[in-house]
Coordinates of C-alpha atoms and ligand atoms in Angstrom, one line a residue:
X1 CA -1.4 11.8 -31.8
X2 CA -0.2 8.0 -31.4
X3 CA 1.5 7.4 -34.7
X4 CA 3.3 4.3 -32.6
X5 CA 3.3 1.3 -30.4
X6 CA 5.0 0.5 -27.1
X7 CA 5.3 -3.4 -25.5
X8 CA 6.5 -3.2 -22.0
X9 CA 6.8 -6.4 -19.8
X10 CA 7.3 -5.3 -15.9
X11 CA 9.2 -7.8 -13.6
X12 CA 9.1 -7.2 -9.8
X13 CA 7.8 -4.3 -7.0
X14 CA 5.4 -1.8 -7.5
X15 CA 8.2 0.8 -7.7
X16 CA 8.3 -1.1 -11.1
X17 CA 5.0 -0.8 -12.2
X18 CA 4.9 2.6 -11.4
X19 CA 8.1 3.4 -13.2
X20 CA 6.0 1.6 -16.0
X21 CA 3.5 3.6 -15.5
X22 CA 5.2 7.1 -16.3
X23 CA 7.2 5.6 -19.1
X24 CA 3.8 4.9 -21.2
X25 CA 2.7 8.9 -20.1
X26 CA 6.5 10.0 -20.8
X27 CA 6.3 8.3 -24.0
X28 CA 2.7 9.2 -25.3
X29 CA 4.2 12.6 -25.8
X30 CA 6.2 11.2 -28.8
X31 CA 3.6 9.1 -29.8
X32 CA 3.6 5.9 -28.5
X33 CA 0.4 4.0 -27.4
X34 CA 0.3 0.8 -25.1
X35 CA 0.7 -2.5 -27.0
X36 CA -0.4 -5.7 -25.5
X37 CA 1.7 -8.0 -28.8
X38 CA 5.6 -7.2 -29.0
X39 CA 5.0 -8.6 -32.3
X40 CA 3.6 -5.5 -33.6
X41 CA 5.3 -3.2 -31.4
X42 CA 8.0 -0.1 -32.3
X43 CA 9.5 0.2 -29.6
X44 CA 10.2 -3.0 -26.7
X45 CA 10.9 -2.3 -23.5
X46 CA 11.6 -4.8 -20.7
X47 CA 11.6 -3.0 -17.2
X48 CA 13.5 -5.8 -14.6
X49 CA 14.1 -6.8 -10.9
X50 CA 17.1 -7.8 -9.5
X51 CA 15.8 -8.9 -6.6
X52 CA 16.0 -12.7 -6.9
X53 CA 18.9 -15.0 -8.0
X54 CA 19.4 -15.8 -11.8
X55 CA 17.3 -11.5 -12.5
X56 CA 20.2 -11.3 -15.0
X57 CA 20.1 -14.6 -16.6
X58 CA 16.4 -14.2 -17.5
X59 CA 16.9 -10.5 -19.0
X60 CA 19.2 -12.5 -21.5
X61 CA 17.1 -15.1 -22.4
X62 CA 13.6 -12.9 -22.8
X63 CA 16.0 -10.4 -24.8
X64 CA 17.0 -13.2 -27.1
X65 CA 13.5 -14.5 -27.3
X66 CA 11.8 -10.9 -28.0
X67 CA 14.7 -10.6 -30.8
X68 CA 13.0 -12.2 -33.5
X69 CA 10.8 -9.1 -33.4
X70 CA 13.5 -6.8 -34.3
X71 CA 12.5 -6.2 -38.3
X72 CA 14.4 -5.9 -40.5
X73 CA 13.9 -2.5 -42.9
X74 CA 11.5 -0.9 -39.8
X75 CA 13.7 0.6 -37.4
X76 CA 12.6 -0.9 -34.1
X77 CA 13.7 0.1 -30.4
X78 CA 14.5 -2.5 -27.7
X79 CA 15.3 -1.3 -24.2
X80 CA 16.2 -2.6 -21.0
X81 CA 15.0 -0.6 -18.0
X82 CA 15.0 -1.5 -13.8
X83 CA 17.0 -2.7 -11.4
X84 CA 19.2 -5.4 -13.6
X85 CA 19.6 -1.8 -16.4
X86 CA 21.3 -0.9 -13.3
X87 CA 23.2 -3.3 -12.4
X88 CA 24.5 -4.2 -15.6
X89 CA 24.7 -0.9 -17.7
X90 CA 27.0 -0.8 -20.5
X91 CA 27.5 -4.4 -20.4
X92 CA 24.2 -5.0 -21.9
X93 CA 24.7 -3.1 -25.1
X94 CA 27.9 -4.6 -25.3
X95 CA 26.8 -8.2 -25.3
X96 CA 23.5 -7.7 -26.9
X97 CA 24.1 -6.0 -30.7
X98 CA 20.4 -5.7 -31.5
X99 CA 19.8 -3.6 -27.6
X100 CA 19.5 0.0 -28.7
X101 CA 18.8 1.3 -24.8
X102 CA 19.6 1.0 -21.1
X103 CA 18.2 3.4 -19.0
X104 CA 19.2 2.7 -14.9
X105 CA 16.5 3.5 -12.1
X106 CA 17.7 7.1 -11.5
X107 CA 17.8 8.0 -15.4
X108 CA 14.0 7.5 -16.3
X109 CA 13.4 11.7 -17.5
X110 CA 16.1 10.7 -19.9
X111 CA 14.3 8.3 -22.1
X112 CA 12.6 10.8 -24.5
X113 CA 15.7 12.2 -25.5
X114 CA 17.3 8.4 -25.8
X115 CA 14.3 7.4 -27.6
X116 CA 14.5 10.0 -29.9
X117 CA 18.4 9.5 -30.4
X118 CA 17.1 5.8 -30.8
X119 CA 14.9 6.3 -33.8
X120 CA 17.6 7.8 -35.5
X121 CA 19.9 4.8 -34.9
X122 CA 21.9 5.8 -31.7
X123 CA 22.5 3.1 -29.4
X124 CA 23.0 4.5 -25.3
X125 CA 23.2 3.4 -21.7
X126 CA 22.3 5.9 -18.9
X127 CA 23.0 4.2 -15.3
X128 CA 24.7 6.6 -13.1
X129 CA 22.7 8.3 -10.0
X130 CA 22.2 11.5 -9.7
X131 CA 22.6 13.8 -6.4
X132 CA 19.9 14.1 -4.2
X133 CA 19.1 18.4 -5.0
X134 CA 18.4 17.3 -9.0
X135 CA 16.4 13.7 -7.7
X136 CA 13.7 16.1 -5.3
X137 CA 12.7 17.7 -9.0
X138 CA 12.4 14.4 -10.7
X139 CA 10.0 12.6 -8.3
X140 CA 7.2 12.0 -10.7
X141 CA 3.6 12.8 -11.2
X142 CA 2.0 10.3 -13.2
X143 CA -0.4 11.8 -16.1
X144 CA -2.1 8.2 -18.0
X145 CA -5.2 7.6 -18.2
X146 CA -7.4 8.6 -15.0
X147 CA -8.2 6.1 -12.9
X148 CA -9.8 5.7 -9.3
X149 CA -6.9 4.3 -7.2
X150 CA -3.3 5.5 -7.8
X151 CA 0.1 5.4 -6.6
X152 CA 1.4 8.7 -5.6
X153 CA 5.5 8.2 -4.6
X154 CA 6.6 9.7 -1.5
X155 CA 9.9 8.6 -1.1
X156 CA 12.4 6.6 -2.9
X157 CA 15.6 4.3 -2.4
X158 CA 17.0 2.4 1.1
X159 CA 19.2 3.2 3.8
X160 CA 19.0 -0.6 5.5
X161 CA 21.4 -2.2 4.0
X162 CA 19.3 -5.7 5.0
X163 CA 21.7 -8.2 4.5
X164 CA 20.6 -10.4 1.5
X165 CA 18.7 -7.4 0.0
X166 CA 20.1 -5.2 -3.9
X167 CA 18.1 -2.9 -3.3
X168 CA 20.2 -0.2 -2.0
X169 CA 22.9 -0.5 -4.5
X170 CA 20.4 -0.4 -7.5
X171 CA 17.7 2.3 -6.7
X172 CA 20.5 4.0 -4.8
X173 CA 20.1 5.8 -1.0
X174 CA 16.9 6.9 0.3
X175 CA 15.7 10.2 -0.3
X176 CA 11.7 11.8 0.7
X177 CA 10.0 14.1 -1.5
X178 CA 9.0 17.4 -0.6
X179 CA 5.4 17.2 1.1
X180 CA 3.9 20.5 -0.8
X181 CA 4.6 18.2 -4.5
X182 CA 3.4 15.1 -3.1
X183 CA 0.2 16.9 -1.5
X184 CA -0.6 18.9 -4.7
X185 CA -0.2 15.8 -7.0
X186 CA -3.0 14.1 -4.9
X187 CA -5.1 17.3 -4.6
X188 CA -4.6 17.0 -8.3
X189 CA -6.2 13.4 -8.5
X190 CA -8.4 13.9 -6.4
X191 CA -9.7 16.8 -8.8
X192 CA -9.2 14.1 -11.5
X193 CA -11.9 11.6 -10.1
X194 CA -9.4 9.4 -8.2
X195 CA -10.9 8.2 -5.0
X196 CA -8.3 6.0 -3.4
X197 CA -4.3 7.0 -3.2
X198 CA -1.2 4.3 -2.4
X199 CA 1.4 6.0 -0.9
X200 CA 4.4 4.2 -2.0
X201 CA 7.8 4.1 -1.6
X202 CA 10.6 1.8 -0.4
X203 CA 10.0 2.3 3.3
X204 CA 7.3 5.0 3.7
X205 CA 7.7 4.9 7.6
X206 CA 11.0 6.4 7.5
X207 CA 9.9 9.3 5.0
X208 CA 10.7 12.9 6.6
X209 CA 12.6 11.7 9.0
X210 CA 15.6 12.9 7.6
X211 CA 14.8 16.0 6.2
X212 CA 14.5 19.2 7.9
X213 CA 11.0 21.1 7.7
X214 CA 9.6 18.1 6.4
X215 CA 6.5 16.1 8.3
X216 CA 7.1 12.8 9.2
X217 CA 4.9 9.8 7.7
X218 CA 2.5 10.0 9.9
X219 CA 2.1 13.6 9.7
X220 CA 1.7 13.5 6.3
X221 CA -1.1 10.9 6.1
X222 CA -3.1 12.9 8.0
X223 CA -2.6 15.8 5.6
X224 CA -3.8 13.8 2.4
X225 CA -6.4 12.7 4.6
X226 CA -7.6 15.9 4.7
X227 CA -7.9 16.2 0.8
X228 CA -11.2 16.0 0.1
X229 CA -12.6 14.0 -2.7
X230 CA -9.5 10.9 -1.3
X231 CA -11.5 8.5 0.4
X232 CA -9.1 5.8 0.9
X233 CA -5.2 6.0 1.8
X234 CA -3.1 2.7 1.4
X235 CA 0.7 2.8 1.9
X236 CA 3.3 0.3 1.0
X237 CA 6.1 -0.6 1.9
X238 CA 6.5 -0.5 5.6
X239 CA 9.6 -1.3 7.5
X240 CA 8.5 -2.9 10.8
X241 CA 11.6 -0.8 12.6
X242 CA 10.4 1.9 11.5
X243 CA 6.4 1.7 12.3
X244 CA 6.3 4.5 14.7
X245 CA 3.9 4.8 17.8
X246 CA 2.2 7.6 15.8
X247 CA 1.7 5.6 13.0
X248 CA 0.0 2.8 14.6
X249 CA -2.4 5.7 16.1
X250 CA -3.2 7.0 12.1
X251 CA -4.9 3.3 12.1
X252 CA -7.1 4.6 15.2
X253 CA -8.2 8.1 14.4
X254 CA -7.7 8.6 10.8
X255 CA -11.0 7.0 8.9
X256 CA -9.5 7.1 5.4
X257 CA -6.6 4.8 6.1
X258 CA -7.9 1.3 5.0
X259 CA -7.7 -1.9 7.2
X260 CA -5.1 -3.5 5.8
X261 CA -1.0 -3.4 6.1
X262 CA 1.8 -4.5 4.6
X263 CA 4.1 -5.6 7.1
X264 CA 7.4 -7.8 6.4
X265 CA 8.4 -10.2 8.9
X266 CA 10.8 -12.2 6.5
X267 CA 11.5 -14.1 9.4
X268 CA 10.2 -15.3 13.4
X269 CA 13.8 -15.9 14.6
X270 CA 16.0 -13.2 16.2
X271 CA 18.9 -15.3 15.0
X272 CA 17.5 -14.9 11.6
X273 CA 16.7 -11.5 11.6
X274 CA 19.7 -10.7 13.0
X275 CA 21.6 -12.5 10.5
X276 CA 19.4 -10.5 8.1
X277 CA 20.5 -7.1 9.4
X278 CA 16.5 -6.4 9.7
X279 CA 16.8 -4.0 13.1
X280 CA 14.1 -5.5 15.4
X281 CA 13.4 -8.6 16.8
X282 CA 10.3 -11.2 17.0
X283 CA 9.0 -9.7 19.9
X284 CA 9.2 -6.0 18.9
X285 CA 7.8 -7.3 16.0
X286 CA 4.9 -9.0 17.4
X287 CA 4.6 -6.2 20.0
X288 CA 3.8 -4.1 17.2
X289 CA 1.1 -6.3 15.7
X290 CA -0.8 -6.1 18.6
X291 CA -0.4 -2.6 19.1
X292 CA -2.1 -2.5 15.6
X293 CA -4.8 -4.8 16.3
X294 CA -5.7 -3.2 19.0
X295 CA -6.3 0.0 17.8
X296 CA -7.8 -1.5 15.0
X297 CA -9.8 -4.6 15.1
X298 CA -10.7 -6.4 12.4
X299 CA -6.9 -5.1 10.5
X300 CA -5.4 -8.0 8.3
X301 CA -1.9 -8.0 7.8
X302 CA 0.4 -8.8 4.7
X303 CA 3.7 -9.7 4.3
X304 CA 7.0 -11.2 3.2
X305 CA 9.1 -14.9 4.4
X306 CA 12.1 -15.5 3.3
X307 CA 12.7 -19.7 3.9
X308 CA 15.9 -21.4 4.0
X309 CA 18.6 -18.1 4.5
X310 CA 22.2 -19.0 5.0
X311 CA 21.7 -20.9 8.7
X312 CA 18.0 -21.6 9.2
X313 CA 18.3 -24.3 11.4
X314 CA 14.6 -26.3 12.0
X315 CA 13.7 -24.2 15.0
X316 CA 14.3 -21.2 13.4
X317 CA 12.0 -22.2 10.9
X318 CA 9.5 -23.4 13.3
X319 CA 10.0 -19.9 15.5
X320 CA 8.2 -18.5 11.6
X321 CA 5.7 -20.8 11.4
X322 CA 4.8 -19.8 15.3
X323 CA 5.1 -16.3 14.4
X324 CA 2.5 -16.8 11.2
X325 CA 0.3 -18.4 13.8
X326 CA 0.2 -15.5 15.8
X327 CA 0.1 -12.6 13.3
X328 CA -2.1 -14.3 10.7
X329 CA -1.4 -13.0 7.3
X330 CA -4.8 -12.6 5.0
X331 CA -1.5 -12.9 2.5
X332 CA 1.5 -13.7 2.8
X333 CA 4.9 -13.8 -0.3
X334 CA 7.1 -16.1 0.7
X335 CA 10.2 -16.9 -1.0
X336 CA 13.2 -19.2 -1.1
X337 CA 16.6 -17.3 -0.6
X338 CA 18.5 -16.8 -2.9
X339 CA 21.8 -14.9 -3.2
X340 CA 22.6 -11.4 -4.7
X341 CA 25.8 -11.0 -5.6
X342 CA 27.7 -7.6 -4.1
X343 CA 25.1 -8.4 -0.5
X344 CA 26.4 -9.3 2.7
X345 CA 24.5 -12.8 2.8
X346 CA 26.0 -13.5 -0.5
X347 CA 29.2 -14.1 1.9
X348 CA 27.3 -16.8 4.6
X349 CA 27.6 -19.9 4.0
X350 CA 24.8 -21.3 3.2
X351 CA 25.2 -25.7 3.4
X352 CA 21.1 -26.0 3.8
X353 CA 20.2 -28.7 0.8
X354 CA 17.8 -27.4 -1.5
X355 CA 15.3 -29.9 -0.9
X356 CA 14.9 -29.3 2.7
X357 CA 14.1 -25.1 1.7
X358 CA 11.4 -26.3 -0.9
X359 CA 10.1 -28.6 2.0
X360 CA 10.3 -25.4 4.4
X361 CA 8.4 -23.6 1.8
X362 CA 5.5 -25.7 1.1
X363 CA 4.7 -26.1 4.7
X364 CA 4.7 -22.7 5.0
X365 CA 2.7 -22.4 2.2
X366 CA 0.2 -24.9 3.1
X367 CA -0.1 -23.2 6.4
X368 CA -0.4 -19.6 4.5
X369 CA -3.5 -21.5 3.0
X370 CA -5.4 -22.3 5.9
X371 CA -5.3 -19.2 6.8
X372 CA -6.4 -17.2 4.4
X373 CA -9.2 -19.7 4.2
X374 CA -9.7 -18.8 8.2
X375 CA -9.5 -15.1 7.3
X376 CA -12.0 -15.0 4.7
X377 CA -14.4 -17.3 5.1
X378 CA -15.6 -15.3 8.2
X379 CA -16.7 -12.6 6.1
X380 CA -19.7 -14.2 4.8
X381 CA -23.1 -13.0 5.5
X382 CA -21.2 -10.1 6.5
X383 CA -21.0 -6.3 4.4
X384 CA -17.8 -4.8 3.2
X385 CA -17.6 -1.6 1.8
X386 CA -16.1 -1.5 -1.8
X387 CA -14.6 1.0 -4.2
X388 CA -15.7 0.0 -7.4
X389 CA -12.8 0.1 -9.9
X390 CA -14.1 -2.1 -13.2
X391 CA -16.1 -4.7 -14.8
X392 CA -16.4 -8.4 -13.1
X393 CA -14.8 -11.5 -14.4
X394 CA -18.0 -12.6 -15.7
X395 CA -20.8 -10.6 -18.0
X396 CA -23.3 -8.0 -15.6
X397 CA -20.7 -8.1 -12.8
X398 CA -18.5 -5.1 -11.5
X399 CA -15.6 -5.5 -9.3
X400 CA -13.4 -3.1 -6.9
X401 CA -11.7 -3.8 -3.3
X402 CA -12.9 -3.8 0.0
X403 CA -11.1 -2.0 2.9
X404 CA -8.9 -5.3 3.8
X405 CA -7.6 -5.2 0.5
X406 CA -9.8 -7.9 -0.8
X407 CA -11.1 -8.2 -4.5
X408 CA -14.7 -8.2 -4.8
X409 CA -17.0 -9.4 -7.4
X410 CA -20.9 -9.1 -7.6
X411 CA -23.5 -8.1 -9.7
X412 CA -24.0 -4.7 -10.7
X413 CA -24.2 -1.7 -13.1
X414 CA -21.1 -0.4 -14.6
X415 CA -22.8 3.5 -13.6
X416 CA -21.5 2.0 -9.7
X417 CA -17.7 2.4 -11.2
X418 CA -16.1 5.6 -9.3
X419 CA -18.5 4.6 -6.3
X420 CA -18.3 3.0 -2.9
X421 CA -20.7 0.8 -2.5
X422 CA -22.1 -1.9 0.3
X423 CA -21.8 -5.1 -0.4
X424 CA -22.7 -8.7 1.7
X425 CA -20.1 -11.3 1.1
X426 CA -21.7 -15.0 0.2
X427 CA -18.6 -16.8 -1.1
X428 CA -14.6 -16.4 -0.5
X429 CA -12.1 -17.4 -2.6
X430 CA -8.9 -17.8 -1.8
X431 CA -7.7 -14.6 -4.2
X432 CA -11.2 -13.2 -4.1
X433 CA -14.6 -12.8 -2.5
X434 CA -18.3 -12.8 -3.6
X435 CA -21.2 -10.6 -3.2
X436 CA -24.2 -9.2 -3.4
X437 CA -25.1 -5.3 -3.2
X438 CA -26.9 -4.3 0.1
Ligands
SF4_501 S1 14.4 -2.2 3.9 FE1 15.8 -3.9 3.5 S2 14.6 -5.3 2.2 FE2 13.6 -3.3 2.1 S3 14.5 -2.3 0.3 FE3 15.7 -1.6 2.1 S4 17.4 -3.0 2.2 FE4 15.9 -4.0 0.8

């Protein structure tokens, strides 16, 4: 029985949101439901990214803003969990009086028994890894409310090392999870009523290949695909090194996998990439791409850009607006670099004037535009097939996603939810399209 209330703010990846995800089930067993109003909350918990420049400085000033919450009398819990928990550890408790908690990415099973030491006053910081035997039994099967697309995590942490990137010092080395759990947590959701499954995990493409007995990535999505019940498979995130010839053929002969990837660039130089430690090249890059569209068609790609890093000269920046042109991203994130402390980068210098990166990225942007805009507005008059996941934006419509990824909205009973459904697209927005059931 929920006798409390729980206020989480996520920052960052999906790793985050799905470590979100099993703290509300983890803590629903000592009775705490979701709260949308810190205001009313018992116990405040703020789960960070470290990822971009000035993570820690905005931990401090949220905590000092979601302070005036603490009440007096009412003993209530404030927590910081994620990649800055991590980073910072002990630090935080010392320089923050009113933080009870700090629990680091490799400590999550923890926070019951620190919540509970919480409520009676005890103030803790959890931040060291663990060893990789103890981490295979902690991978986690998320309980929560059923739903019809869901994350299942298949591996976790980074062995790249990419030059400007935390990562690997936060969430700690990579390690895969054994097949069998993975495969009976989705037979288990699949039993559950989920329809869709995201495979997720730092860089999916490398899971299994360092463990013996294990399938590799490929391998494996063609045993969830043969869970029946999972209709869709999604995976994220992919490193373009590691996208293997075998998993370019899943996108041929495996139905299930949907039409759309994930696929950072960060950048269309080699002097870049190099720079950036990211293991190919443009070309291999681009090579791969094609491979994709090819066996494929009709495949949109995401990604990642990273404008202005420590010696972008112009033609590097114009070798990633070429390289846009060719790939064309349906989306694309695209972000200004910014330092990490403890990275290699953090080391280059780095002379380009700030202006001339914002100018880098608003062309870049405006360029990102036109192309979703190119993207979508084909699909018009044409039918996409859709999961439907919820209610529409606006009264008598229901919404879900289409293979490419894509948000649809049209009119429709709320019975459809939990089906896939055909549906022509009359309008495209540039988050969104519009449509009417065939
Ligand atoms: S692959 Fe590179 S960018 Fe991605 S998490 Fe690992 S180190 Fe970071």
């Amino acid at each position: 029985m929920f006798t409390k209330l729980l206020y989480i703010e996520t920052f960052g990846c999906q790793m985050n949101v799905n470590d979100s995800e099993r703290i509300v089930s983890m803590l629903a067993d000592l009775g705490y439901a979701p709260t949308n109003e810190a205001a009313v909350a018992d116990m405040i918990l703020l789960n960070t990214c470290s990822v971009r420049g000035g993570a820690e400085e905005k931990v401090y000033n949220r905590l000092a803003n979601l302070r005036i919450y603490k009440r007096d009398g009412k003993q209530q819990i404030i927590a910081v969990g994620g990649c800055v928990a991590q980073q910072e550890g002990e630090e935080l408790l010392r320089k923050l009086p009113y933080l009870d908690l700090v629990i680091g990415t490799h400590n999550l099973h923890l926070l019951p028994d620190m919540v509970r030491g919480a409520e009676r006053g005890e103030r803790r910081s959890e931040t060291s890894f663990i060893d990789n035997d103890q981490r295979l039994d902690l991978f986690p099967s998320i309980k929560g409310e059923s739903r019809l697309s869901r994350f299942v995590t298949v591996m976790q942490g980074c062995d790249n090392f990419c030059s400007y990137c935390i990562v690997p010092f936060v969430r700690g080395r990579e390690i895969s999870r054994r097949s069998a759990d993975i495969l009976t947590e989705v037979a288990q959701l699949a039993y559950e009523g989920v329809r869709e499954v995201i495979l997720l995990g730092q860089n999916v493409n490398s899971y299994g290949l360092k463990t013996v007995g294990e399938p590799t990535f490929p391998e494996l999505i063609r045993q969830v695909a043969e869970i029946s019940g999972i209709d869709r498979i999604r995976f994220t995130t992919s490193h373009p090194k590691d996208m293997s010839d075998e998993l370019i053929a899943c996108f041929g002969d495996v139905p299930k996998l949907a039409g759309q990837i994930h696929l950072p660039a960060q950048s269309g130089s080699d002097a870049v990439l190099k720079l950036m430690g990211r293991g190919y090249t443009r070309d291999s890059y681009l090579d791969k791409v094609a491979k994709l569209k090819s066996v494929r068609p009709g495949i949109v790609f995401t990604g990642d850009i990273i404008v202005g890093f420590p010696g972008e000269t112009d033609d590097d920046f114009e070798a990633t607006l070429s390289l846009m042109e060719e790939v064309r991203y349906i989306d694309l994130f695209s972000f200004v670099y910014s330092p990490r402390p403890g990275t290699k980068a953090a080391e280059l210098h780095d002379d380009l004037p700030k202006k001339v990166k914002m100018a880098r990225l608003d062309r870049l942007m405006e360029l990102q535009r036109r192309h979703t805009r190119d993207i979508c507005q084909p699909y018009i008059g044409s039918v996409v097939n859709v999961l439907v996941e919820g209610e529409g934006k606006l009264p008598g419509q229901i919404s879900g996603k289409a293979d490419i990824g894509r948000i649809v909205n049209f009119s429709g009973d709320s019975a459809l939810i939990g089906s896939f459904v055909d549906v022509r697209i009359t309008k495209a927005y540039p988050n969104s399209l519009l449509g009417e059931r065939v």
